Short mmCIF file of C-alpha atoms and ligand atoms in Angstrom, two decimals:
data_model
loop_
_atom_site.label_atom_id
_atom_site.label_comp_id
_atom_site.label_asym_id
_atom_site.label_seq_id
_atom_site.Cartn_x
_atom_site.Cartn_y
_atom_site.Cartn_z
CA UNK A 1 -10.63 187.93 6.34
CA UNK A 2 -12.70 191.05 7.76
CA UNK A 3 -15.54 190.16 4.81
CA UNK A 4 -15.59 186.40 5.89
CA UNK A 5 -16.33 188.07 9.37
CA UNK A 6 -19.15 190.41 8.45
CA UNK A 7 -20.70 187.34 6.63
CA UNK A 8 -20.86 185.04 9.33
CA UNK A 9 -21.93 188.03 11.73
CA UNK A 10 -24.80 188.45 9.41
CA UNK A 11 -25.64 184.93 9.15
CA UNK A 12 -25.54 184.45 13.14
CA UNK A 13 -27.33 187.56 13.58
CA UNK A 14 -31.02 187.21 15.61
CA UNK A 15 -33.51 188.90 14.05
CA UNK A 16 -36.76 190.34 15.95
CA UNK A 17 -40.32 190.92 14.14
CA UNK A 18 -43.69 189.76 13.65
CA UNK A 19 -42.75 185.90 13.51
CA UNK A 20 -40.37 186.16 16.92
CA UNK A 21 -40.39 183.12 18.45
CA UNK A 22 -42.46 180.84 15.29
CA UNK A 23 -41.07 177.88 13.76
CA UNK A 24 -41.45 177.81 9.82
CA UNK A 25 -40.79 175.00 7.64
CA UNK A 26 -40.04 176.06 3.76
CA UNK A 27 -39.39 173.87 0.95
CA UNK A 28 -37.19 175.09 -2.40
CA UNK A 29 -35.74 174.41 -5.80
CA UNK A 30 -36.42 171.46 -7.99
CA UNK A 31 -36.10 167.82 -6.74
CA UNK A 32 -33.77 165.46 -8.63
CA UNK A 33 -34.98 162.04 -9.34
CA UNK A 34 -31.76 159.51 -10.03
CA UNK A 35 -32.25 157.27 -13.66
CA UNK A 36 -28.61 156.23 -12.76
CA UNK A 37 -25.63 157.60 -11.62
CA UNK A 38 -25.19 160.61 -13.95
CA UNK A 39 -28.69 161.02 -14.88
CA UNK A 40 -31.96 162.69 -13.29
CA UNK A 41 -35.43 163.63 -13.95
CA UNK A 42 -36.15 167.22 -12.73
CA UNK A 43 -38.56 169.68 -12.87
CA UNK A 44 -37.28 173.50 -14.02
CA UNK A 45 -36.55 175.86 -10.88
CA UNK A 46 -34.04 178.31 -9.40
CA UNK A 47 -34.95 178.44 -5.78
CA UNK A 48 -35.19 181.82 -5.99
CA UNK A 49 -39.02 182.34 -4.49
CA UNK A 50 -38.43 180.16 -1.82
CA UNK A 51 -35.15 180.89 -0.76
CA UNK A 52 -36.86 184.77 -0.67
CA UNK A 53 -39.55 183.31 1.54
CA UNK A 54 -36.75 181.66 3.72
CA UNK A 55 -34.84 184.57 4.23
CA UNK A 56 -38.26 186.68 4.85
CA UNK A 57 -39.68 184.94 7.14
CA UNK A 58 -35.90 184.88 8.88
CA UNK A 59 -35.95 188.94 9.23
CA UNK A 60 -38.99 188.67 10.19
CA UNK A 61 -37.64 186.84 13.46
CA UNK A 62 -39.03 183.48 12.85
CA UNK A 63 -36.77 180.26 13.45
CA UNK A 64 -36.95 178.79 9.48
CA UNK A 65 -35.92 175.45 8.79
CA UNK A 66 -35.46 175.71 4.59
CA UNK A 67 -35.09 172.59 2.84
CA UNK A 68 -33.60 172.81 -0.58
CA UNK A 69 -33.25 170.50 -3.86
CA UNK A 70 -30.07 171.51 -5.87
CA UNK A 71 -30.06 175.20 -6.79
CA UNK A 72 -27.07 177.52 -7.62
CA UNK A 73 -27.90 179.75 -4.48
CA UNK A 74 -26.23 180.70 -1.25
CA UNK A 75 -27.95 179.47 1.95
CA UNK A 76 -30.08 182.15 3.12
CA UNK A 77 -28.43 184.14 6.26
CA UNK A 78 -30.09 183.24 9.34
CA UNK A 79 -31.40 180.40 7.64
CA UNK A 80 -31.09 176.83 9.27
CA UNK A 81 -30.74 175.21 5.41
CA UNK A 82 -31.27 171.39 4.91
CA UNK A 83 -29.60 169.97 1.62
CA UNK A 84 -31.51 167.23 -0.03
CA UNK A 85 -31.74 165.89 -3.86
CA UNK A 86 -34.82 163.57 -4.05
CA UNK A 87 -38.59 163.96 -3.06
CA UNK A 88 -38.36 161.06 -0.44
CA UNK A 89 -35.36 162.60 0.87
CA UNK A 90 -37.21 166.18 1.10
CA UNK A 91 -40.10 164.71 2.96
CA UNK A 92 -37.93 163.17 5.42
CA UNK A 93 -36.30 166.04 5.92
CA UNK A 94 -39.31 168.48 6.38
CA UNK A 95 -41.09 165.54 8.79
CA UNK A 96 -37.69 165.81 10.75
CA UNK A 97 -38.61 169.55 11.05
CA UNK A 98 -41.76 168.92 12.62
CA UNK A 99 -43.28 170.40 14.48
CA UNK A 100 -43.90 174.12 13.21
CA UNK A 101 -46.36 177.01 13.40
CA UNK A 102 -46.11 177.78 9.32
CA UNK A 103 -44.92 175.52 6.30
CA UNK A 104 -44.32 177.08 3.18
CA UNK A 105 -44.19 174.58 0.03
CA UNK A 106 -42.60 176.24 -2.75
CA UNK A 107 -40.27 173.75 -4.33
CA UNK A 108 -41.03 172.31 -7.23
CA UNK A 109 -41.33 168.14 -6.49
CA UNK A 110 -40.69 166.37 -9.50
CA UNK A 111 -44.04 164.03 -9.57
CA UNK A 112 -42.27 160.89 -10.58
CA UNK A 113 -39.39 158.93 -10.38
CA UNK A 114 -37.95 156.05 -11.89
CA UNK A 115 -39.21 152.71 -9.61
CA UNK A 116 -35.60 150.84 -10.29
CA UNK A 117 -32.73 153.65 -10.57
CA UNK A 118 -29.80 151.38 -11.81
CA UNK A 119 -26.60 151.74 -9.71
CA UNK A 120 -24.66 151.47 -12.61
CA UNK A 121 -24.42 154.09 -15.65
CA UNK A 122 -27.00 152.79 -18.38
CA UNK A 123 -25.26 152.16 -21.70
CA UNK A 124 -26.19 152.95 -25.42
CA UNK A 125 -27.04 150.28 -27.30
CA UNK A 126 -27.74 149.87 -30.66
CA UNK A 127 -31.39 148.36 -29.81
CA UNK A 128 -32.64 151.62 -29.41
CA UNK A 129 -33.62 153.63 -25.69
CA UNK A 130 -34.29 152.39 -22.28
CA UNK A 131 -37.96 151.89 -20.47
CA UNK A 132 -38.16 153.49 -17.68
CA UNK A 133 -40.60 152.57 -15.44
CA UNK A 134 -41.71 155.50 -13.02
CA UNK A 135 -43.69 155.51 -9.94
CA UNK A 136 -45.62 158.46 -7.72
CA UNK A 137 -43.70 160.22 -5.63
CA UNK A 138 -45.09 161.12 -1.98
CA UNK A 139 -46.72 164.57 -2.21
CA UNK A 140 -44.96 166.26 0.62
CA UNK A 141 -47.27 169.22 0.88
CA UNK A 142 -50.47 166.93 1.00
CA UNK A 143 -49.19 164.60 3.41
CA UNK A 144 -48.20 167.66 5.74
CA UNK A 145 -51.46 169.03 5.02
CA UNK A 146 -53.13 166.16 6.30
CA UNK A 147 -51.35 165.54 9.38
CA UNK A 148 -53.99 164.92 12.54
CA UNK A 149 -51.17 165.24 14.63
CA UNK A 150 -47.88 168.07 14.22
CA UNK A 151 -49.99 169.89 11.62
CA UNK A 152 -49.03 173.78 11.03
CA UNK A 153 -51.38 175.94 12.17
CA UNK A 154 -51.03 177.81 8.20
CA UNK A 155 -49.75 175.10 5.39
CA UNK A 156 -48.98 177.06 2.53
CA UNK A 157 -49.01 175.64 -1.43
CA UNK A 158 -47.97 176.96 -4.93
CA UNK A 159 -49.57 176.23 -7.80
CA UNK A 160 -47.41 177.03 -11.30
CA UNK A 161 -50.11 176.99 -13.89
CA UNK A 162 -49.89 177.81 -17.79
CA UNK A 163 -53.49 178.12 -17.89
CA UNK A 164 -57.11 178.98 -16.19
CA UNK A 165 -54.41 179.90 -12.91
CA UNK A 166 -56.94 180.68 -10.31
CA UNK A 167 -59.02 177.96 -11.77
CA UNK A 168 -56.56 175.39 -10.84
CA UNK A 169 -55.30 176.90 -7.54
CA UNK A 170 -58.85 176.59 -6.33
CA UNK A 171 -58.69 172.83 -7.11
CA UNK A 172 -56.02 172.64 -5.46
CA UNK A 173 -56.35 173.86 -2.26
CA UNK A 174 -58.61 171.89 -1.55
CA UNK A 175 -57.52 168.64 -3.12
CA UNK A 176 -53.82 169.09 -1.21
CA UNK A 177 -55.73 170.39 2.10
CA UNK A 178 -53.93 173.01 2.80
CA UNK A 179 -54.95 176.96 3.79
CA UNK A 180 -53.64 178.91 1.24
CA UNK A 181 -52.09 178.76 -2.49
CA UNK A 182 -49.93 181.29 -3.99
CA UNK A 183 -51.07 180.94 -7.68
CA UNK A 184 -48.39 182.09 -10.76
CA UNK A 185 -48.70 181.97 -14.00
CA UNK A 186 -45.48 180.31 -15.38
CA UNK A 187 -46.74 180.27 -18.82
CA UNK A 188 -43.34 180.87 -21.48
CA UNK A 189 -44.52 184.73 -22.19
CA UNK A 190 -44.67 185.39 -18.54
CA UNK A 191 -40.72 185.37 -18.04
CA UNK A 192 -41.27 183.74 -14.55
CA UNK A 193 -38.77 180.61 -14.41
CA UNK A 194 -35.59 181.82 -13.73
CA UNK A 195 -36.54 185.39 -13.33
CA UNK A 196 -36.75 188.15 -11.19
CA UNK A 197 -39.93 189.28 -11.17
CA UNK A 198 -43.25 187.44 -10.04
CA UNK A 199 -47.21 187.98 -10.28
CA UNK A 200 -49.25 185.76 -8.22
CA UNK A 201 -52.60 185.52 -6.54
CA UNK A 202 -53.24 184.87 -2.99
CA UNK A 203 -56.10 181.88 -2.71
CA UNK A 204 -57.65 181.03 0.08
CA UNK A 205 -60.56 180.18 1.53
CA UNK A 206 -61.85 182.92 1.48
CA UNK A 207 -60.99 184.49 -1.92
CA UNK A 208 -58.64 185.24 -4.47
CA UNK A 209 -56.22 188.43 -4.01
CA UNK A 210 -54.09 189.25 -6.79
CA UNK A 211 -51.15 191.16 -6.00
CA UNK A 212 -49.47 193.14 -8.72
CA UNK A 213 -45.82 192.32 -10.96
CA UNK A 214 -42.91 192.63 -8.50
CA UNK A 215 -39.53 190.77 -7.49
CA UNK A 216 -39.66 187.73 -6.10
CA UNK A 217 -37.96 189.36 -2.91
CA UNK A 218 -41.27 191.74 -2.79
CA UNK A 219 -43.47 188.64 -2.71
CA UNK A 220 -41.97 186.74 0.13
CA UNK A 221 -42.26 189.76 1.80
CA UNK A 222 -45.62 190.68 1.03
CA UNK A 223 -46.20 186.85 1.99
CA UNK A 224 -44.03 186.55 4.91
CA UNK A 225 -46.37 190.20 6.42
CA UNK A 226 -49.69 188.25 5.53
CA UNK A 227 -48.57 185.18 7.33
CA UNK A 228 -47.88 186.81 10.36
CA UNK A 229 -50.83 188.63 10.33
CA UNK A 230 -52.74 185.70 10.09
CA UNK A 231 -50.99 184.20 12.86
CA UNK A 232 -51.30 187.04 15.14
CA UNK A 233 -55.03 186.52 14.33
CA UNK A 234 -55.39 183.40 14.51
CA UNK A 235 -57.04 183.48 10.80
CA UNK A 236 -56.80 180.69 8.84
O1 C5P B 301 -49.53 169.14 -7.76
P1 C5P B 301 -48.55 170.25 -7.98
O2 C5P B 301 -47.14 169.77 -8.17
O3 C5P B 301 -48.97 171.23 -9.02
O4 C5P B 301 -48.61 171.05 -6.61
C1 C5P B 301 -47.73 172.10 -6.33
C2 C5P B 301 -47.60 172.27 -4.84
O5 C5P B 301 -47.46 171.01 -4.19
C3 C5P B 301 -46.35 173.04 -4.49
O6 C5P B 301 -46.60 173.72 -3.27
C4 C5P B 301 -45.32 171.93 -4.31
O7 C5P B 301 -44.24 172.34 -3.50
C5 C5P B 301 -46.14 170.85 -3.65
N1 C5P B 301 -45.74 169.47 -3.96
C6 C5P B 301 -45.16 168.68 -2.97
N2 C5P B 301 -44.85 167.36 -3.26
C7 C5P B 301 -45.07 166.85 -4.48
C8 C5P B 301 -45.66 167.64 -5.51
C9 C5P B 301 -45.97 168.95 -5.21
O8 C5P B 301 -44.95 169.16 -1.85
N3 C5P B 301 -44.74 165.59 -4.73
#
């Protein structure tokens, strides 16, 4: 009973710092793409960075509207958490959450999904596997990015690479529109899916800033201190 308490006491709690009185939008986890019934196409991810970012930006007194594909993680205390499954679903959601001063896109959107999910488990047969036909999802973080009206003053990207990282982040932010992409290198021998630890570079455009290896709770921090610097100056 008296844990339950100091839980909720927590999660109720208002926090005051740098981001008092901004409205942030994250994004987190995978996105899962129905074939049928029991079956899904995802991409790999824990939540973990963005739910860090989430709660970050939370202590750091912003209001944070976190929208989350399936992950095996608690909501984030002081955390206003929105529960989706599928891209289209996540878009809606973070549209919903419009306006805001900051979104943060760190889920990872599965870039495809199948045009006809069937309603009904597909069975085996002996004639061999299925076709599926798949068709683009909407890329959320472009589409906010692009936004004439209700855009975030600071729209945030990630770019998991395996190669040439800062290469491809720099394509990026500029091919999504948004301000700033937080590069990592997600390569097998760097240990970052499902880990603790992160390194990642800071692009904008204005340069690259690589930050050194540290927990993914020290990076949304780190992130969460830049952003509302940036705010507070206006700096884009
Ligand atoms: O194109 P790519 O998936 O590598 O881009 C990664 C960035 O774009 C991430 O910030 C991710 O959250 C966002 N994204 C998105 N919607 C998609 C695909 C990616 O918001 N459909």
């Amino acid at each position: 009973m008296e844990i339950a308490a100091t839980v909720e006491t927590l999660a109720a709690r208002d926090f005051h710092g740098p981001l008092t009185g901004r409205r942030v939008i994250v994004t987190s986890g995978p996105t899962h793409e129905p074939i049928d019934p029991v079956r899904y196409i995802a991409n790999r991810s824990s939540g973990k960075q963005g739910h860090a970012i989430a709660e970050a930006a939370a202590q750091a007194g912003a209001d944070v509207t976190l929208v989350s594909g399936p992950v095996n993680l608690p909501d984030p205390p002081g955390v206003k958490t929105v529960h989706v499954e599928s891209a289209r679903d996540m878009l809606v959601a973070v549209e919903k959450a419009l306006p805001a001063d900051v979104a943060i896109f760190a889920a990872a959107v599965a870039d495809w999904r199948v045009a006809q999910a069937d309603s009904q488990k597909i069975k085996k047969a002996a004639g061999g596997a299925p076709e599926l036909s798949l068709t683009e999802n909407p890329d959320i973080l472009a589409t906010v990015a692009h936004k004439t009206a209700k855009r975030p003053q600071l729209v945030i990207g990630f770019a998991a690479e395996t190669e040439k990282v800062v290469e491809h982040a720099k394509a990026k932010l500029n091919s999504k529109g948004c301000d700033w992409i937080i590069a990592n290198d997600v390569s097998a021998k760097s240990g970052v899916m499902g880990g603790e630890d992160n390194t990642v570079h800071l692009v904008t455009g204005s340069g690259v800033e690589s930050w050194p290896k540290q927990s993914k709770d020290d990076v949304a921090r780190q992130l969460i201190t830049r952003v509302a610097a940036a705010i507070a100056g206006q700096l884009q």
